[in-house]
Coordinates of C-alpha atoms and ligand atoms in Angstrom, one line a residue:
Chain A
X1 CA 36.9 -46.6 27.4
X2 CA 35.1 -48.3 24.4
X3 CA 32.4 -46.1 22.8
X4 CA 29.6 -47.4 20.6
X5 CA 29.7 -46.7 17.0
X6 CA 26.8 -44.3 17.3
X7 CA 28.7 -42.3 20.0
X8 CA 31.7 -42.1 17.7
X9 CA 29.7 -41.1 14.8
X10 CA 28.0 -38.2 16.6
X11 CA 31.3 -37.2 18.2
X12 CA 33.2 -37.2 14.8
X13 CA 30.4 -35.7 12.8
X14 CA 28.4 -33.7 15.3
X15 CA 25.1 -32.4 14.0
X16 CA 23.7 -29.0 14.3
X17 CA 26.7 -27.4 15.9
X18 CA 26.4 -23.7 16.3
X19 CA 24.5 -20.7 18.0
X20 CA 21.4 -18.9 17.6
X21 CA 20.6 -15.4 18.8
X22 CA 19.6 -15.9 22.3
X23 CA 17.6 -12.6 22.3
X24 CA 15.4 -13.7 19.6
X25 CA 11.9 -14.3 21.1
X26 CA 11.6 -17.3 18.9
X27 CA 14.6 -18.9 20.3
X28 CA 14.8 -21.0 23.5
X29 CA 18.2 -21.5 25.0
X30 CA 19.0 -24.1 27.6
X31 CA 22.4 -24.4 29.3
X32 CA 22.9 -27.1 31.8
X33 CA 25.7 -28.7 33.8
X34 CA 29.0 -27.0 35.2
X35 CA 32.6 -26.8 34.1
X36 CA 33.7 -28.1 37.3
X37 CA 31.6 -31.4 36.7
X38 CA 33.2 -31.7 33.3
X39 CA 30.2 -31.1 31.2
X40 CA 28.3 -28.0 29.9
X41 CA 25.5 -28.4 27.3
X42 CA 24.0 -25.5 25.5
X43 CA 20.9 -26.5 23.5
X44 CA 19.0 -23.9 21.4
X45 CA 15.6 -24.3 19.6
X46 CA 13.9 -22.1 17.1
X47 CA 10.1 -22.4 17.5
X48 CA 7.9 -21.5 14.6
X49 CA 4.3 -19.7 14.8
X50 CA 2.7 -23.1 14.9
X51 CA 4.7 -24.1 18.0
X52 CA 6.9 -26.6 16.2
X53 CA 10.6 -26.8 16.7
X54 CA 12.0 -26.0 13.1
X55 CA 15.7 -25.8 14.1
X56 CA 18.0 -26.8 16.8
X57 CA 21.7 -26.0 17.5
X58 CA 24.1 -27.1 20.2
X59 CA 27.4 -26.5 21.7
X60 CA 28.9 -28.9 24.4
X61 CA 31.8 -29.0 26.5
X62 CA 32.1 -32.5 27.9
X63 CA 33.2 -36.0 27.1
X64 CA 32.4 -37.9 23.9
X65 CA 29.3 -39.2 25.2
X66 CA 28.0 -35.7 26.3
X67 CA 28.8 -34.4 22.7
X68 CA 26.9 -37.4 21.4
X69 CA 24.0 -37.1 23.5
X70 CA 23.5 -33.4 22.7
X71 CA 24.1 -33.9 19.0
X72 CA 21.4 -36.6 19.0
X73 CA 18.9 -34.4 20.7
X74 CA 19.2 -31.7 18.2
X75 CA 18.0 -34.3 15.6
X76 CA 15.3 -35.6 17.7
X77 CA 13.8 -32.3 18.6
X78 CA 13.5 -30.9 15.2
X79 CA 9.9 -31.1 13.8
X80 CA 8.4 -31.9 17.2
X81 CA 6.0 -29.6 19.2
X82 CA 7.3 -28.5 22.5
X83 CA 5.1 -31.0 24.4
X84 CA 6.4 -33.8 22.2
X85 CA 10.1 -32.6 22.7
X86 CA 9.4 -32.7 26.6
X87 CA 8.6 -36.3 26.4
X88 CA 12.1 -37.2 25.2
X89 CA 13.7 -39.2 28.2
X90 CA 17.3 -39.8 29.1
X91 CA 16.6 -43.5 28.9
X92 CA 15.8 -43.1 25.2
X93 CA 19.0 -41.2 24.6
X94 CA 21.1 -43.7 26.6
X95 CA 19.5 -46.6 24.8
X96 CA 20.1 -45.1 21.3
X97 CA 23.7 -44.3 22.1
X98 CA 24.4 -47.5 24.0
X99 CA 25.7 -45.6 26.9
X100 CA 27.4 -47.4 29.5
X101 CA 26.4 -46.9 33.3
X102 CA 29.1 -44.4 34.0
X103 CA 28.0 -42.1 31.1
X104 CA 24.1 -42.2 31.9
X105 CA 24.6 -38.7 33.4
X106 CA 25.4 -37.3 29.9
X107 CA 21.9 -38.5 28.7
X108 CA 20.4 -37.0 31.8
X109 CA 22.1 -33.7 31.1
X110 CA 20.7 -33.9 27.5
X111 CA 17.3 -34.3 28.8
X112 CA 17.6 -31.4 31.2
X113 CA 18.9 -29.3 28.3
X114 CA 15.7 -29.9 26.3
X115 CA 13.5 -29.0 29.3
X116 CA 15.6 -25.9 29.9
X117 CA 15.4 -24.7 26.3
X118 CA 11.7 -25.2 26.2
X119 CA 11.2 -23.4 29.6
X120 CA 13.3 -20.5 28.4
X121 CA 11.1 -20.2 25.1
X122 CA 8.0 -20.5 27.1
X123 CA 9.0 -18.0 29.8
X124 CA 10.1 -15.6 26.9
X125 CA 6.6 -16.0 25.3
X126 CA 5.0 -15.5 28.6
X127 CA 7.1 -12.4 29.1
X128 CA 6.1 -11.1 25.6
X129 CA 2.4 -11.6 26.3
X130 CA 2.7 -9.8 29.7
X131 CA 4.4 -6.8 28.0
X132 CA 1.6 -6.7 25.4
X133 CA -1.1 -6.8 28.0
X134 CA -2.0 -9.1 30.8
X135 CA -5.3 -10.6 29.5
X136 CA -3.8 -12.6 26.9
X137 CA -1.4 -14.4 29.2
X138 CA -3.9 -17.0 30.3
X139 CA -5.0 -17.8 26.9
X140 CA -1.4 -18.1 25.9
X141 CA -0.6 -20.5 28.8
X142 CA -3.6 -22.7 28.3
X143 CA -3.2 -23.6 24.8
Chain B
X1 CA 56.6 -64.3 18.4
X2 CA 56.6 -64.0 14.6
X3 CA 59.7 -64.2 12.6
X4 CA 59.4 -60.6 11.4
X5 CA 59.3 -59.4 15.1
X6 CA 62.5 -61.5 15.9
X7 CA 64.3 -59.8 13.0
X8 CA 63.4 -56.4 14.3
X9 CA 64.8 -57.2 17.8
X10 CA 68.1 -58.5 16.3
X11 CA 68.5 -55.4 14.3
X12 CA 68.0 -53.4 17.5
X13 CA 65.4 -51.0 15.9
X14 CA 63.2 -49.3 18.3
X15 CA 60.1 -51.3 18.4
X16 CA 57.6 -48.6 18.4
X17 CA 57.8 -47.0 15.0
X18 CA 54.6 -48.6 13.6
X19 CA 52.3 -46.4 11.5
X20 CA 49.2 -48.4 12.4
X21 CA 49.5 -47.7 16.1
X22 CA 49.1 -44.4 17.9
X23 CA 52.3 -42.3 18.7
X24 CA 53.3 -43.5 22.2
X25 CA 53.7 -40.5 24.5
X26 CA 52.8 -42.3 27.7
X27 CA 56.5 -43.2 29.0
X28 CA 55.5 -42.4 32.5
X29 CA 52.8 -45.2 32.5
X30 CA 55.3 -47.7 31.3
X31 CA 58.2 -48.2 28.9
X32 CA 59.0 -50.9 26.5
X33 CA 61.8 -53.4 27.5
X34 CA 65.0 -51.9 25.7
X35 CA 66.0 -54.6 23.1
X36 CA 69.5 -54.7 24.8
X37 CA 67.8 -55.7 28.2
X38 CA 65.6 -58.1 26.6
X39 CA 68.6 -59.9 25.0
X40 CA 70.1 -60.4 28.5
X41 CA 66.9 -61.8 30.0
X42 CA 66.0 -64.4 27.4
X43 CA 68.6 -67.1 28.4
X44 CA 67.2 -67.2 31.8
X45 CA 63.8 -68.2 30.5
X46 CA 65.2 -71.2 28.8
X47 CA 68.7 -72.6 29.2
X48 CA 69.5 -71.0 32.5
X49 CA 66.1 -71.6 34.1
X50 CA 67.4 -72.7 37.6
X51 CA 66.2 -71.6 40.9
X52 CA 68.6 -69.2 42.7
X53 CA 67.8 -70.9 45.9
X54 CA 69.0 -74.4 44.8
X55 CA 72.4 -74.6 46.5
X56 CA 73.3 -78.1 45.5
X57 CA 73.8 -77.8 41.7
X58 CA 75.0 -75.7 38.9
X59 CA 71.5 -74.7 37.6
X60 CA 71.0 -73.0 40.9
X61 CA 74.4 -71.4 40.9
X62 CA 74.0 -70.0 37.5
X63 CA 70.7 -68.3 38.4
X64 CA 72.2 -67.1 41.9
X65 CA 75.3 -65.7 39.8
X66 CA 72.8 -63.7 37.6
X67 CA 70.7 -62.5 40.5
X68 CA 73.8 -61.3 42.4
X69 CA 75.1 -59.5 39.3
X70 CA 71.7 -57.7 39.0
X71 CA 71.7 -56.8 42.5
X72 CA 75.2 -55.2 42.2
X73 CA 73.8 -53.3 39.0
X74 CA 70.8 -51.8 40.9
X75 CA 72.9 -51.1 44.0
X76 CA 75.5 -49.3 41.9
X77 CA 72.9 -47.3 40.1
X78 CA 71.6 -45.7 43.3
X79 CA 75.1 -45.8 45.2
X80 CA 74.0 -48.6 47.7
X81 CA 75.5 -51.9 48.8
X82 CA 74.0 -55.0 47.1
X83 CA 73.0 -56.3 50.6
X84 CA 70.6 -53.4 50.9
X85 CA 68.6 -54.5 47.8
X86 CA 65.5 -56.5 48.3
X87 CA 63.8 -57.8 45.0
X88 CA 59.9 -57.2 45.0
X89 CA 57.3 -57.3 42.3
X90 CA 57.5 -53.6 41.5
X91 CA 57.4 -50.2 43.3
X92 CA 53.9 -50.7 44.6
X93 CA 55.1 -53.8 46.6
X94 CA 58.3 -52.0 47.6
X95 CA 56.3 -49.1 49.0
X96 CA 54.0 -51.5 50.9
X97 CA 56.9 -53.2 52.4
X98 CA 58.6 -50.1 53.2
X99 CA 55.9 -48.3 54.9
X100 CA 53.9 -51.2 56.4
X101 CA 57.3 -53.1 57.2
X102 CA 58.9 -50.1 59.0
X103 CA 55.6 -48.8 60.6
X104 CA 54.9 -52.1 62.2
X105 CA 58.5 -52.5 63.3
X106 CA 58.8 -49.1 64.9
X107 CA 55.4 -48.6 66.2
X108 CA 56.6 -48.8 69.7
X109 CA 58.5 -45.5 69.0
X110 CA 55.4 -43.7 67.5
X111 CA 52.6 -44.0 65.1
X112 CA 52.9 -40.8 63.0
X113 CA 53.8 -40.8 59.3
X114 CA 54.2 -37.7 56.9
X115 CA 53.6 -37.9 53.2
X116 CA 52.6 -35.5 50.4
X117 CA 49.1 -35.1 48.8
X118 CA 50.8 -35.6 45.5
X119 CA 52.2 -38.9 46.0
X120 CA 51.5 -42.0 43.9
X121 CA 48.6 -44.1 45.0
X122 CA 51.0 -46.9 46.2
X123 CA 51.9 -44.4 48.9
X124 CA 48.6 -43.0 49.6
X125 CA 46.6 -46.1 49.7
X126 CA 49.4 -47.8 51.9
X127 CA 49.0 -44.9 54.4
X128 CA 45.2 -45.1 54.3
X129 CA 45.6 -48.7 55.4
X130 CA 48.0 -48.0 58.1
X131 CA 45.5 -45.3 59.2
X132 CA 43.0 -48.1 59.5
X133 CA 45.4 -49.9 61.6
X134 CA 45.9 -47.1 64.2
X135 CA 48.6 -44.9 62.6
X136 CA 48.1 -41.2 62.0
X137 CA 49.2 -39.8 58.7
X138 CA 49.7 -36.1 57.8
X139 CA 49.2 -35.6 53.9
X140 CA 51.0 -32.3 53.4
X141 CA 50.0 -29.7 50.8
X142 CA 52.4 -28.9 48.0
X143 CA 52.9 -25.3 46.5
X144 CA 51.3 -24.2 43.3
X145 CA 54.3 -25.6 41.4
X146 CA 54.0 -28.9 43.0
X147 CA 57.0 -28.6 45.2
X148 CA 56.9 -29.1 48.9
X149 CA 57.5 -26.2 51.3
X150 CA 60.6 -27.3 53.3
X151 CA 59.4 -25.2 56.4
X152 CA 56.0 -26.7 56.4
X153 CA 57.5 -30.1 56.0
X154 CA 59.9 -29.6 59.0
X155 CA 57.0 -28.1 61.0
X156 CA 54.8 -31.3 60.4
X157 CA 57.6 -33.5 62.2
X158 CA 56.2 -34.4 65.6
X159 CA 58.0 -36.4 68.4
X160 CA 56.1 -39.5 67.5
X161 CA 56.8 -39.2 63.9
X162 CA 58.4 -42.4 62.7
X163 CA 58.6 -42.3 58.8
X164 CA 58.2 -39.7 56.1
X165 CA 57.5 -40.8 52.4
X166 CA 58.4 -38.5 49.4
X167 CA 58.0 -39.1 45.8
X168 CA 61.3 -38.2 44.1
X169 CA 59.9 -37.4 40.7
X170 CA 56.2 -37.0 40.3
X171 CA 54.6 -39.4 37.8
X172 CA 51.9 -37.0 36.6
X173 CA 53.8 -33.6 36.5
X174 CA 57.4 -34.6 36.5
X175 CA 58.5 -32.2 39.3
X176 CA 61.6 -33.1 41.2
X177 CA 61.4 -32.6 45.1
X178 CA 64.3 -31.2 46.9
X179 CA 65.3 -34.7 48.2
X180 CA 68.7 -33.8 49.7
X181 CA 67.2 -30.9 52.0
X182 CA 64.4 -33.3 52.9
X183 CA 66.8 -36.0 53.8
X184 CA 68.8 -33.5 55.9
X185 CA 65.7 -32.4 57.8
X186 CA 64.6 -36.0 58.5
X187 CA 67.9 -37.2 59.6
X188 CA 68.3 -34.4 62.0
X189 CA 64.9 -35.4 63.6
X190 CA 65.8 -39.1 63.4
X191 CA 62.7 -39.8 61.1
X192 CA 63.1 -42.6 58.5
X193 CA 63.0 -41.5 54.9
X194 CA 61.3 -43.5 52.4
X195 CA 61.8 -42.3 48.8
X196 CA 59.6 -43.4 45.9
X197 CA 62.1 -43.3 43.1
X198 CA 60.2 -45.2 40.5
X199 CA 60.1 -42.3 38.1
X200 CA 63.6 -41.0 39.0
X201 CA 66.2 -43.6 38.2
X202 CA 67.6 -43.0 34.7
X203 CA 66.1 -39.4 34.7
X204 CA 67.9 -37.6 37.5
X205 CA 71.0 -38.8 39.5
X206 CA 69.9 -41.1 42.4
X207 CA 72.2 -41.3 45.3
X208 CA 70.9 -42.9 48.6
X209 CA 73.9 -41.2 50.4
X210 CA 73.5 -37.8 48.9
X211 CA 69.8 -37.7 49.9
X212 CA 70.3 -39.7 53.1
X213 CA 67.4 -42.0 52.1
X214 CA 66.7 -44.9 54.5
X215 CA 64.4 -46.8 52.1
X216 CA 63.9 -46.5 48.4
X217 CA 61.4 -48.0 46.0
X218 CA 62.4 -48.8 42.4
X219 CA 60.4 -50.4 39.5
X220 CA 61.6 -52.1 36.4
X221 CA 59.1 -51.2 33.8
X222 CA 59.5 -47.4 34.3
X223 CA 63.0 -47.6 33.0
X224 CA 62.9 -49.9 30.1
X225 CA 63.1 -53.0 32.0
X226 CA 60.2 -55.6 32.4
X227 CA 57.0 -55.2 34.3
X228 CA 56.5 -57.3 37.5
X229 CA 59.9 -56.6 39.0
X230 CA 61.0 -53.9 41.4
X231 CA 63.3 -53.5 44.3
X232 CA 63.3 -51.9 47.8
X233 CA 66.5 -50.5 49.1
X234 CA 66.8 -50.8 52.8
X235 CA 69.7 -49.0 54.5
X236 CA 72.2 -51.1 56.6
X237 CA 74.1 -48.3 58.3
X238 CA 72.5 -47.1 60.4
X239 CA 70.3 -50.1 60.1
X240 CA 66.8 -49.8 59.0
X241 CA 64.4 -52.8 59.9
X242 CA 61.2 -53.6 58.1
X243 CA 58.7 -56.5 59.0
X244 CA 58.1 -58.9 56.2
X245 CA 54.9 -58.6 54.5
X246 CA 55.1 -61.8 52.4
X247 CA 56.2 -64.9 54.3
X248 CA 57.3 -68.4 53.1
X249 CA 60.8 -69.6 52.6
X250 CA 62.7 -66.8 54.0
X251 CA 64.0 -65.4 50.8
X252 CA 65.8 -61.9 50.5
X253 CA 67.0 -62.2 54.2
X254 CA 63.5 -63.0 55.4
X255 CA 62.2 -59.6 54.1
X256 CA 60.4 -60.9 51.0
X257 CA 59.9 -64.6 50.4
X258 CA 59.1 -66.2 47.1
X259 CA 61.3 -67.8 44.4
X260 CA 63.2 -65.2 42.7
X261 CA 62.3 -64.6 39.0
X262 CA 65.6 -64.6 37.5
X263 CA 64.9 -63.2 34.0
X264 CA 63.0 -60.4 35.5
X265 CA 65.8 -59.6 37.9
X266 CA 68.3 -59.8 35.3
X267 CA 66.2 -57.4 33.1
X268 CA 66.0 -55.0 36.0
X269 CA 69.6 -55.0 36.6
X270 CA 70.6 -54.6 33.0
X271 CA 67.8 -51.7 32.7
X272 CA 69.2 -49.9 35.8
X273 CA 72.8 -49.9 34.5
X274 CA 71.6 -48.8 31.1
X275 CA 69.5 -46.0 32.7
X276 CA 72.5 -44.6 34.5
X277 CA 74.8 -44.9 31.2
X278 CA 72.1 -43.2 29.0
X279 CA 70.8 -40.7 31.7
X280 CA 72.7 -37.7 30.1
X281 CA 72.3 -38.4 26.6
X282 CA 68.6 -39.3 26.9
X283 CA 68.0 -36.3 28.9
X284 CA 69.6 -34.0 26.4
X285 CA 67.7 -35.5 23.5
X286 CA 64.4 -35.8 25.2
X287 CA 64.8 -32.3 26.7
X288 CA 65.0 -30.9 23.0
X289 CA 62.0 -32.9 22.1
X290 CA 60.1 -31.6 25.1
X291 CA 61.0 -28.0 24.1
X292 CA 60.0 -28.6 20.6
X293 CA 56.6 -30.0 21.7
X294 CA 56.0 -27.1 24.3
X295 CA 56.9 -24.3 21.7
X296 CA 54.9 -26.1 19.1
X297 CA 51.8 -26.3 21.2
X298 CA 52.3 -22.7 22.6
X299 CA 52.8 -21.2 19.1
X300 CA 49.6 -22.8 17.7
X301 CA 47.2 -22.9 20.7
X302 CA 46.1 -20.2 22.9
X303 CA 44.9 -20.6 26.5
X304 CA 47.3 -23.4 27.6
X305 CA 48.6 -23.9 31.0
X306 CA 51.5 -25.7 32.2
X307 CA 51.1 -27.9 35.3
X308 CA 54.0 -28.0 37.9
X309 CA 57.3 -26.3 38.0
X310 CA 59.2 -26.1 34.6
X311 CA 62.5 -25.4 36.5
X312 CA 62.5 -28.4 38.9
X313 CA 61.2 -30.9 36.4
X314 CA 62.6 -33.8 34.4
X315 CA 62.6 -33.2 30.6
X316 CA 60.6 -36.4 30.1
X317 CA 57.3 -34.9 31.1
X318 CA 55.0 -32.2 30.0
X319 CA 51.7 -31.6 31.6
X320 CA 49.4 -29.1 30.1
X321 CA 45.9 -28.1 30.5
X322 CA 44.0 -26.8 27.5
X323 CA 41.3 -24.5 28.8
X324 CA 37.7 -24.7 27.5
X325 CA 38.0 -28.3 26.2
X326 CA 37.2 -31.4 28.4
X327 CA 39.8 -33.9 29.0
X328 CA 38.2 -37.1 28.0
X329 CA 36.8 -35.7 24.6
X330 CA 40.4 -34.4 24.0
X331 CA 41.9 -38.1 24.6
X332 CA 39.1 -39.2 22.3
X333 CA 40.1 -36.7 19.7
X334 CA 43.8 -37.5 20.1
X335 CA 43.3 -41.3 19.4
X336 CA 46.3 -41.2 17.2
X337 CA 48.5 -40.4 20.1
X338 CA 48.7 -42.5 23.4
X339 CA 48.7 -40.0 26.3
X340 CA 47.2 -39.9 29.8
X341 CA 44.6 -37.4 30.8
X342 CA 44.3 -35.7 34.2
X343 CA 40.5 -36.4 33.8
X344 CA 39.3 -39.5 35.7
X345 CA 36.2 -39.4 33.7
X346 CA 36.9 -42.8 32.4
X347 CA 36.6 -44.3 35.8
X348 CA 33.4 -44.6 37.7
X349 CA 34.3 -41.3 39.8
X350 CA 34.1 -38.1 38.1
X351 CA 36.9 -36.5 40.2
X352 CA 39.7 -35.0 38.1
X353 CA 43.3 -35.6 39.0
X354 CA 44.0 -35.4 42.8
X355 CA 47.6 -34.2 41.9
X356 CA 46.4 -31.2 39.8
X357 CA 43.8 -30.4 42.5
X358 CA 46.6 -30.4 45.1
X359 CA 48.3 -27.7 42.9
X360 CA 45.2 -25.6 43.3
X361 CA 44.1 -26.1 39.7
X362 CA 40.5 -25.6 38.9
X363 CA 38.5 -28.8 38.3
X364 CA 38.2 -27.6 34.6
X365 CA 41.8 -27.3 34.0
X366 CA 42.5 -30.5 36.0
X367 CA 40.0 -32.1 33.7
X368 CA 41.6 -30.8 30.6
X369 CA 45.1 -31.7 31.1
X370 CA 47.3 -33.9 29.1
X371 CA 50.3 -35.7 30.2
X372 CA 52.9 -36.1 27.6
X373 CA 55.7 -38.7 28.5
X374 CA 58.6 -38.5 26.3
X375 CA 61.0 -41.4 26.1
X376 CA 64.2 -43.1 24.7
X377 CA 62.3 -44.0 21.5
X378 CA 60.4 -40.7 20.7
X379 CA 61.4 -39.2 17.5
X380 CA 61.2 -35.7 16.2
X381 CA 58.8 -36.7 13.5
X382 CA 56.4 -38.0 16.3
X383 CA 56.7 -34.8 18.1
X384 CA 55.9 -32.7 15.0
X385 CA 52.9 -35.0 14.2
X386 CA 51.6 -34.6 17.8
X387 CA 51.7 -30.9 17.6
X388 CA 49.8 -30.9 14.5
X389 CA 47.2 -33.1 16.0
X390 CA 46.9 -31.1 19.0
X391 CA 46.5 -27.9 17.3
X392 CA 43.9 -29.3 15.0
X393 CA 41.9 -31.2 17.5
X394 CA 41.9 -28.6 20.3
X395 CA 40.6 -26.1 17.7
X396 CA 37.9 -28.3 16.7
X397 CA 36.7 -29.1 20.2
X398 CA 36.8 -25.4 21.0
X399 CA 34.5 -24.8 18.1
X400 CA 32.1 -27.2 19.8
X401 CA 32.7 -25.6 23.2
X402 CA 30.0 -23.1 24.6
X403 CA 32.7 -22.0 27.2
X404 CA 35.2 -21.1 24.4
X405 CA 32.6 -19.1 22.9
X406 CA 31.7 -17.2 26.1
X407 CA 35.4 -16.8 26.6
X408 CA 35.8 -15.2 23.1
X409 CA 32.8 -12.8 24.0
X410 CA 34.6 -11.7 27.1
X411 CA 32.3 -13.4 29.6
X412 CA 34.0 -14.4 32.9
X413 CA 33.0 -18.0 33.4
X414 CA 33.5 -17.6 37.1
X415 CA 30.6 -15.0 37.2
X416 CA 28.1 -17.6 36.1
X417 CA 26.0 -19.5 38.6
X418 CA 26.4 -22.9 37.3
X419 CA 23.5 -25.4 38.3
X420 CA 25.3 -28.3 40.3
X421 CA 24.4 -31.8 39.0
Ligands
LIG501 C1 56.0 -42.8 41.1 C2 55.4 -44.3 41.0 N1 55.4 -45.0 42.0 C3 55.0 -46.4 42.1 C4 54.5 -46.8 41.0 C5 54.2 -48.2 40.9 O1 55.1 -49.1 40.4 P1 54.8 -50.5 39.9 O2 54.0 -50.5 38.6 O3 56.2 -51.1 39.7 O4 54.1 -51.2 40.9 C6 54.4 -46.0 39.8 C7 54.1 -46.6 38.7 O5 52.8 -46.6 38.3 C8 54.8 -44.7 39.8 O6 54.9 -43.9 38.8

C-alpha cells in the first residue's frame, strides 16, 4: 500500500509518544479499538486549571495510518479547550493525512479516542466534585 | 535489457544482491528465474519460435521436440509418465482443471468433495464455485500445528465423495501434510486424490506413485522457472478423466486447448529438473539459514510464536508472530526486507490470515505474523541483516504499543472488555 508522505512522517517520527499517570485527576485517558480488530489507541490529555489541554500523549497498536492518526491528534488537541478538542472530526484527520478509503476507520478511531479521553477527564472531575459535596456538581457541569 | 544486466546473467551471479532493493525473503510468493533456466528459454523466443502444433515443417518440429523434452523433465521430477502431463498457465489453472474437470466428469458417481481449511485460494475458490454448481464441499479443520488429523480425514469420506484435494506444502506456514497416508486412505475408499504440489516440488521428494496421487498441480514460478506456466498431472493407470475447461484446437489431448508457449514450457522443464537436482543441497543450505534466522530472532526478541509444525515443515519457510505489534505496521517498519504478513489489512477486508485462524491463533497473533521465505539466492549476510532489523523495529513498535506496556505491567489483555468497532 502506498502511504502519503504525512503518514510516513508521523509513522517514522511519531509525536508525543508516552504515558501519563492515569490516576491523576488532571489526566483524561481514552483507550479505543480492540486487539482483535488490529488497532488499539490510547490517548491521554493533561488539562490545566483553565480547562485547556496543555499536554497529550499516545500509544497505538495498529497499522501505519492508525499510528499517524493518533500522533496527529496529540498535536492538534494541545492548546485547545475540551469543547474545541471535541470538534475535531475524523474527516479532518483523514483529509490531513490523505488516508485512502480502507484506512478511514483509523481516523474514526482517533476521533473516538479524543472523545473518550475528554469524557474520562470530565467524569473524573465530576466524581471529584461529588466526593467534595454534591452542590458544586451542577455548577461544574454547567460551565 | 541493459548491457550491464546481460553481463550479470552471463556471469551467472545471483540477480538479487542489490543494495538499493529490500532483501528478498518472499520466496513462497515467487522466485526469480534461475539464470541457468533463462539461458535455455531464450532461443525459443527468437530463433526457435515455431508453433509445436505445426506438423508440416522444421519450425514446428523443433518446438515440439523442446516441449517433449520439458514434458519428460516434469514427468521425471514427479515420477510420472510424460503422457500424464498437461501444460497449463499455472497451478491456479491446474487446480481449476483438476477439480472442476473431475467433478464434472464424475458427478454421476457423487457430488461430495473434501478439502482443508488451510488450502490455497486456488482450491478454496474453485470449491466455492463447485458449491454454487450444486456440489457439496467439506472444509476440514486442521490441528494446531497445521497438520490434518488422519482419523478425521477418513471420517469425512462419504459414499458420494468423489474427490479430495490436499495441499502438499502449505504456502503460508510451510507444513508438509502426511501425503502417503492420505493417498492410502483415499485409494482404499476409491476417492480421487488431487494434490497441490506448487510449493512442494524442489523442496521435498514428490512421487505420484508413493503418495498415490491421481492429479497434481505444479507451478513454474515457485521453483525458479517463469511465471505463467504450470502443469497438471493426470493419472493414466488407473485412468483419471477430467473435462476440459478451455476449448479450442484440442491441444494437450483435448484437456487444455491453446498454442503451447514453448519458451515457458522449456523454462518449466529446466526448472523442474534443476529443482530435483538441487533439492538436497538447497535444503541443507537453506535449513542452516532458517535456523540462524530463528535463533537470531528468538535470542533478541521476546514473545514470539512460531506458526505451524517445526517438525513437519520445509526449511524454506519460517512463519512467526510477534505479539503486541500489529502486522501491517511491522511490514511498514521492515521496508528494507520483502516479506509477507498474515495481516490482510492491506486489502479491503480487515480479516487476518485464514490459515493462521484455522490453526486456532488469535486474531492479534494472526495479524502480527511474518512469513519469511528463504530461497536459493538468500545469503547469510541477508539473514543477519534481517535479524538486526527485526530486533530493532519490533522493539520500536513495542515502545509505541499500549498492549506491550500493559503486558509489561502484568495485565492480562484477555481480561479487558474491548469495545468492538
Ligand atoms: C500452494 C499454491 N497453490 C497454487 C498457487 C497458484 O499458483 P500459480 O501462481 O502458478 O497460479 C500458489 C501460488 O500462489 C501456491 O502457493
